[in-house]
CSV table of C-alpha atoms in Angstrom, one decimal:
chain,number,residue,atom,x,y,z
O,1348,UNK,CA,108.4,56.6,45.8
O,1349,UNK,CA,108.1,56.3,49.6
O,1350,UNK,CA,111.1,56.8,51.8
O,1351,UNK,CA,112.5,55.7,54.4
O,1352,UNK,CA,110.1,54.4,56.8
O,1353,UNK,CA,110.7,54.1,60.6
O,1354,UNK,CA,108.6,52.7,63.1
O,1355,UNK,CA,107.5,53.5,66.2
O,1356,UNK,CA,107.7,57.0,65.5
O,1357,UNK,CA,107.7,57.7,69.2
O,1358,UNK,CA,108.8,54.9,72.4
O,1359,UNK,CA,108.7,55.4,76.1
O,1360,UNK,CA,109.3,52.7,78.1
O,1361,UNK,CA,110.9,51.9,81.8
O,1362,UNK,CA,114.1,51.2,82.4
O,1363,UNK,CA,115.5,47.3,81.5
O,1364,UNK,CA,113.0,47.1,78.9
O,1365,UNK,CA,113.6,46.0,75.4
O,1366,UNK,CA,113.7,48.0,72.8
O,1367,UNK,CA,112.9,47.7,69.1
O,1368,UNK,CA,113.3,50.2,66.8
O,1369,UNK,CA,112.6,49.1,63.0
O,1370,UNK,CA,113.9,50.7,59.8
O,1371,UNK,CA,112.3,50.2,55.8
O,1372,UNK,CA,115.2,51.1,53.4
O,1373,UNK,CA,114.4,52.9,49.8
O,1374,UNK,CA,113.6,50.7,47.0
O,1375,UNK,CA,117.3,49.4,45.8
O,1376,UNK,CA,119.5,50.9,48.1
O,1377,UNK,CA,121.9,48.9,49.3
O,1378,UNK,CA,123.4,51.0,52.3
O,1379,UNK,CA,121.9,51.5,55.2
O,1380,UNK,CA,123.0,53.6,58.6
O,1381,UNK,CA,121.5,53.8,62.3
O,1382,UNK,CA,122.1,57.0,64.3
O,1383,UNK,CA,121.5,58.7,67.4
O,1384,UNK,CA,120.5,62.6,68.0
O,1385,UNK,CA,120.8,64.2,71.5
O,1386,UNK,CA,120.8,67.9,72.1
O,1387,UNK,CA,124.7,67.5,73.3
O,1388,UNK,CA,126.2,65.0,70.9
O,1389,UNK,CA,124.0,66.3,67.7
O,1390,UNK,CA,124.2,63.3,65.4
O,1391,UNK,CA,126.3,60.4,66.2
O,1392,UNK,CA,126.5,57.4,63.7
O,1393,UNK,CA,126.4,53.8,65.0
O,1394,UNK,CA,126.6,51.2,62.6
O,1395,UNK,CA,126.4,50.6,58.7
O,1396,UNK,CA,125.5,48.2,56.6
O,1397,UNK,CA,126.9,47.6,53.2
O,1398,UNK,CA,124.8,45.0,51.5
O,1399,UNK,CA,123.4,43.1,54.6
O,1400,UNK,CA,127.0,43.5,56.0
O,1401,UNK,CA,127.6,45.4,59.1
O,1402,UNK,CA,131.2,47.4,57.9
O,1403,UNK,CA,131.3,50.1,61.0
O,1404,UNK,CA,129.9,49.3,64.2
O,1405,UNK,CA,132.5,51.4,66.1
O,1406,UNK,CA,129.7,53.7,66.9
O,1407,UNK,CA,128.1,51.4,69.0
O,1408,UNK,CA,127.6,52.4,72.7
O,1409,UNK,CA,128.1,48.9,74.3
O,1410,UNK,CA,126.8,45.5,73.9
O,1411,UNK,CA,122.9,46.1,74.8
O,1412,UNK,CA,123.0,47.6,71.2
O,1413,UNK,CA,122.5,45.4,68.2
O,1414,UNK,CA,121.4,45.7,64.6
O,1415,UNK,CA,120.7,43.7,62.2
O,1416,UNK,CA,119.5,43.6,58.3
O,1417,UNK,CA,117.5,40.4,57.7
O,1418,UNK,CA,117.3,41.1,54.3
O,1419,UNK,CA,117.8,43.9,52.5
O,1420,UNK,CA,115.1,46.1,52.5
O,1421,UNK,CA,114.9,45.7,56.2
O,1422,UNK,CA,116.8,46.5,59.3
O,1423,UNK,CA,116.4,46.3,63.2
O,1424,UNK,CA,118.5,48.2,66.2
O,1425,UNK,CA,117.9,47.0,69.3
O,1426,UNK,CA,118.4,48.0,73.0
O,1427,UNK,CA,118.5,45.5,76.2
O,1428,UNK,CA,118.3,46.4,78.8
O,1429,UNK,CA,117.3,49.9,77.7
O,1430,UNK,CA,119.0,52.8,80.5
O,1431,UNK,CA,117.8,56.2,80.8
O,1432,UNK,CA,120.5,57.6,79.2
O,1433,UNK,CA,119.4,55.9,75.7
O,1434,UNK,CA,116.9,58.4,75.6
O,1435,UNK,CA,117.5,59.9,72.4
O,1436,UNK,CA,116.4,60.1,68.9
O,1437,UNK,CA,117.4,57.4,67.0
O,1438,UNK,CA,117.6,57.9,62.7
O,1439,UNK,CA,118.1,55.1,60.1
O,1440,UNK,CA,118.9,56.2,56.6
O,1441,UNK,CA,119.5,54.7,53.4
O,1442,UNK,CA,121.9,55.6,50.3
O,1443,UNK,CA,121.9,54.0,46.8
O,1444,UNK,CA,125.0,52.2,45.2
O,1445,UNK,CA,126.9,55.5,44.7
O,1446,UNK,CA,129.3,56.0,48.0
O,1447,UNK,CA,129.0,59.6,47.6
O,1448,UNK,CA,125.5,59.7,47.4
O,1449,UNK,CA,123.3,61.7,50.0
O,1450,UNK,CA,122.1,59.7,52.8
O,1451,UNK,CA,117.9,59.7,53.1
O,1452,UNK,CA,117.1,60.0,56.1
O,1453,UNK,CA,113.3,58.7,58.1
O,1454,UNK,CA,112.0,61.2,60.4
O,1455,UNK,CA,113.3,59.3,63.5
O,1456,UNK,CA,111.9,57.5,66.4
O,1457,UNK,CA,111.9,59.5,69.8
O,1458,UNK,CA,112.9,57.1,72.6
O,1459,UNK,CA,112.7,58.0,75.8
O,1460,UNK,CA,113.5,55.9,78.7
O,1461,UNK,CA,111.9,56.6,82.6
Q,1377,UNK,CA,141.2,64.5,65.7
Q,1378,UNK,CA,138.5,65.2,63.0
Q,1379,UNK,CA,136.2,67.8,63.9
Q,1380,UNK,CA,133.3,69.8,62.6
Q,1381,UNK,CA,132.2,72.6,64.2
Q,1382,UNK,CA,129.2,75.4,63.3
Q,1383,UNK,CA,128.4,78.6,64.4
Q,1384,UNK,CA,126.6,80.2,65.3
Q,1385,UNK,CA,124.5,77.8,67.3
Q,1386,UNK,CA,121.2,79.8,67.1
Q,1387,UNK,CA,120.0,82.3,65.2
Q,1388,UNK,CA,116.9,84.9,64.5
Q,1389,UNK,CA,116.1,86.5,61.3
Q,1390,UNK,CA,112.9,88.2,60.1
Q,1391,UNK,CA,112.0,87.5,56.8
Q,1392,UNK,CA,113.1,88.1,54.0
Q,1393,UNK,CA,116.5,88.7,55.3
Q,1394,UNK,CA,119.7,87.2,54.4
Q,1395,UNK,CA,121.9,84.9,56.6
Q,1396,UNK,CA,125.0,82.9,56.6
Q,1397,UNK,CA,126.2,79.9,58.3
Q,1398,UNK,CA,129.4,78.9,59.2
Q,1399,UNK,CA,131.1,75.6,58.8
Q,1400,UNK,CA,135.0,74.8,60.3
Q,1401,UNK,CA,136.3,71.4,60.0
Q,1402,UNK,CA,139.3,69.6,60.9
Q,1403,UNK,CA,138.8,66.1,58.7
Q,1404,UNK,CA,141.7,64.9,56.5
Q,1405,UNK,CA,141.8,63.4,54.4
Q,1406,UNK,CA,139.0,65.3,52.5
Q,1407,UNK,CA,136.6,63.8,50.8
Q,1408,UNK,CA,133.5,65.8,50.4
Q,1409,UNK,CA,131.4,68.2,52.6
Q,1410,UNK,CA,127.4,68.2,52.8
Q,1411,UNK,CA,124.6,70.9,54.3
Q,1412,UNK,CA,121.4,69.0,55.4
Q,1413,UNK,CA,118.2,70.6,56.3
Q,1414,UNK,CA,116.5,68.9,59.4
Q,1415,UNK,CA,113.0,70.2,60.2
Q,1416,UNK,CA,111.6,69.5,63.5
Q,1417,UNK,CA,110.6,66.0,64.3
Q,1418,UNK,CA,111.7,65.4,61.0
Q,1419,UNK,CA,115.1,63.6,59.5
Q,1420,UNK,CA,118.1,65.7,57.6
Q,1421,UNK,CA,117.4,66.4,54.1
Q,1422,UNK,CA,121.1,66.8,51.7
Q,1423,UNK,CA,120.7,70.7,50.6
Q,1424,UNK,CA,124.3,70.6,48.8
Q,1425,UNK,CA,127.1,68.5,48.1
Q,1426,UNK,CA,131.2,69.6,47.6
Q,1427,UNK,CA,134.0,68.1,46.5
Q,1428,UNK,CA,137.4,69.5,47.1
Q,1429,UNK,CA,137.6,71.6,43.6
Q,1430,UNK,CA,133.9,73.3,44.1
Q,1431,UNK,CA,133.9,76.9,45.6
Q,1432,UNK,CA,130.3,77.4,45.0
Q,1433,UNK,CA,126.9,75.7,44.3
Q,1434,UNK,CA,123.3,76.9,44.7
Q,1435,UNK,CA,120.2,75.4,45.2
Q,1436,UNK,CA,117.5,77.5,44.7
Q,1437,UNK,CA,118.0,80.5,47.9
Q,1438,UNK,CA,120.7,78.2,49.2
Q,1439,UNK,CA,124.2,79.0,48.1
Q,1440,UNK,CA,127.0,76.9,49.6
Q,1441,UNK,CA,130.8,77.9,49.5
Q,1442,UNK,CA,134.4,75.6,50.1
Q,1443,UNK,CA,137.5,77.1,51.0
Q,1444,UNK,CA,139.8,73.7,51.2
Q,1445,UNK,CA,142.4,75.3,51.7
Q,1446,UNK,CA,141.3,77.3,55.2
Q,1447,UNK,CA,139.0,74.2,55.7
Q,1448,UNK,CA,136.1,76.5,55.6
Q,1449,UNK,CA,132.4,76.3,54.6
Q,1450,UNK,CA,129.8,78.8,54.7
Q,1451,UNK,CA,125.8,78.4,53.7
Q,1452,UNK,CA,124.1,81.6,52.1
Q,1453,UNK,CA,120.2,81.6,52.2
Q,1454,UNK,CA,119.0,84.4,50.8
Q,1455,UNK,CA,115.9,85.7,51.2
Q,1456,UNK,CA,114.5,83.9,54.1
Q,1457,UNK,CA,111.8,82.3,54.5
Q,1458,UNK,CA,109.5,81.4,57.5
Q,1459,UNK,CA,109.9,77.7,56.1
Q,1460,UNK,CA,113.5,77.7,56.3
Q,1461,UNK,CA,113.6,77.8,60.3
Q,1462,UNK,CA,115.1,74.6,60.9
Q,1463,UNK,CA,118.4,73.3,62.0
Q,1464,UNK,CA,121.1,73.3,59.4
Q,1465,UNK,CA,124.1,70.3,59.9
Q,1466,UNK,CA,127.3,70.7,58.3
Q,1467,UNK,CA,128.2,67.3,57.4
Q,1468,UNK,CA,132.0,66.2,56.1
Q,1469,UNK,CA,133.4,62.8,55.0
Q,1470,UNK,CA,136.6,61.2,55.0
Q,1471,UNK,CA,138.6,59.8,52.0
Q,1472,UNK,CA,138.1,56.2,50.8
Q,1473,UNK,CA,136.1,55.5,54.0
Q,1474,UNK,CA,132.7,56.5,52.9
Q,1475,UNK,CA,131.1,55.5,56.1
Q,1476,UNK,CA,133.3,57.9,58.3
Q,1477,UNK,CA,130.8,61.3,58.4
Q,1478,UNK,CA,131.8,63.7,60.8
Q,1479,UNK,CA,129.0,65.3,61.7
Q,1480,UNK,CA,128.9,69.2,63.0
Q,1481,UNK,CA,126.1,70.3,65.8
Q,1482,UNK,CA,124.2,72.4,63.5
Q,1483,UNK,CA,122.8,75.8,63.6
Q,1484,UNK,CA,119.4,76.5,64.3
Q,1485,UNK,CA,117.8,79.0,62.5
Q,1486,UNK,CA,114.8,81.0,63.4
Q,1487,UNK,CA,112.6,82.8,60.7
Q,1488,UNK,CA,110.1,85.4,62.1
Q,1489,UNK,CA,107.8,87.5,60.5
């Protein structure tokens, strides 16, 4: 069974750009989380979906972020305008129905902004 | 404030040798604690999972322990492998808020021959 798919694997783009970083969830999971990775911060979570339904978005750096789940085997996070300091490593994972399940991780989409 | 922290940050092993990581945390209410492998340029993988009456649990080289009541977690890999040089993240969630991870650092282990 494939996992969780992210896409672009890799993003560099100038400053005040937008930025679109897309996320395939597991088969029948139903939860689905966006983080960021920097060498300082390690992982940082910033928003989670239950169902389609954003429940934590507390994480969320300010409003150029936004996510969203279309339906639910899909999810996007975008940035505008993108800054430098988004340059990071941005994760989406997905769990099943169990909420004590282990979160699957993709392998990530390095963003770097000039 | 709920914390995790890991140490030590970095470190080098040749193979074959043991190691043991170090996991402190500071969340309350307790809900269960997590090791995840990350790989360069790849996601975390879950390695172990512990709920608050566990002291031990293996997986394969990998032995993870719980001390709730020092609020202290420690990850054995014995026998090291050049494939287990990766970072390793401590990872420890809250009570009845399943989305609320706190998430350590990690340690980044180096296997050499």
């Amino acid at each position: 069974d494939a996992g969780v798919i992210q896409s672009p694997r890799h993003e560099v783009t100038e400053m005040g750009q937008e930025v679109t970083l897309r996320c395939k969830l597991i088969s029948g999971h139903n939860s689905l989380f966006w983080y960021r990775q920097t060498m300082m911060r390690g992982l940082e979570l910033l928003i989670y979906f239950n169902n389609n339904v954003p429940i934590d978005d507390s994480g969320m750096p300010e409003d150029r972020f936004s996510a969203k789940m279309p339906n639910a085997s899909f999810s996007t996070l975008k940035i505008q305008p993108s800054e430098p300091r988004d340059s990071a490593v941005y994760f989406c994972a997905s769990r099943g129905t169990a909420q004590t399940g282990p979160q699957h991780f993709g392998d990530g989409t390095r963003l770097s902004i000039l | 404030k709920n914390q995790v922290e890991q140490s030590p940050q970095s470190l080098i092993i040749l193979e074959g040798k043991n190691c043991t990581l170090q996991c402190n945390y500071t969340v309350s209410p307790f809900s269960n604690l997590r090791w995840y492998k990350q790989d360069t340029g790849r996601g975390p993988v879950s390695l172990t999972i512990m709920t608050f009456s566990e002291n031990t649990k293996s997986n394969g080289r990998y032995t993870a322990t719980l001390d709730a009541d020092t609020k202290q977690s420690s990850l054995h890999i014995t026998a090291s492998q050049l494939s287990d040089s990766a970072s390793y993240i401590c990872v420890v969630t809250h009570t009845g808020t399943a989305s609320k991870l706190t998430f350590g650092t990690g340690t980044r282990l180096q296997v050499t021959l």
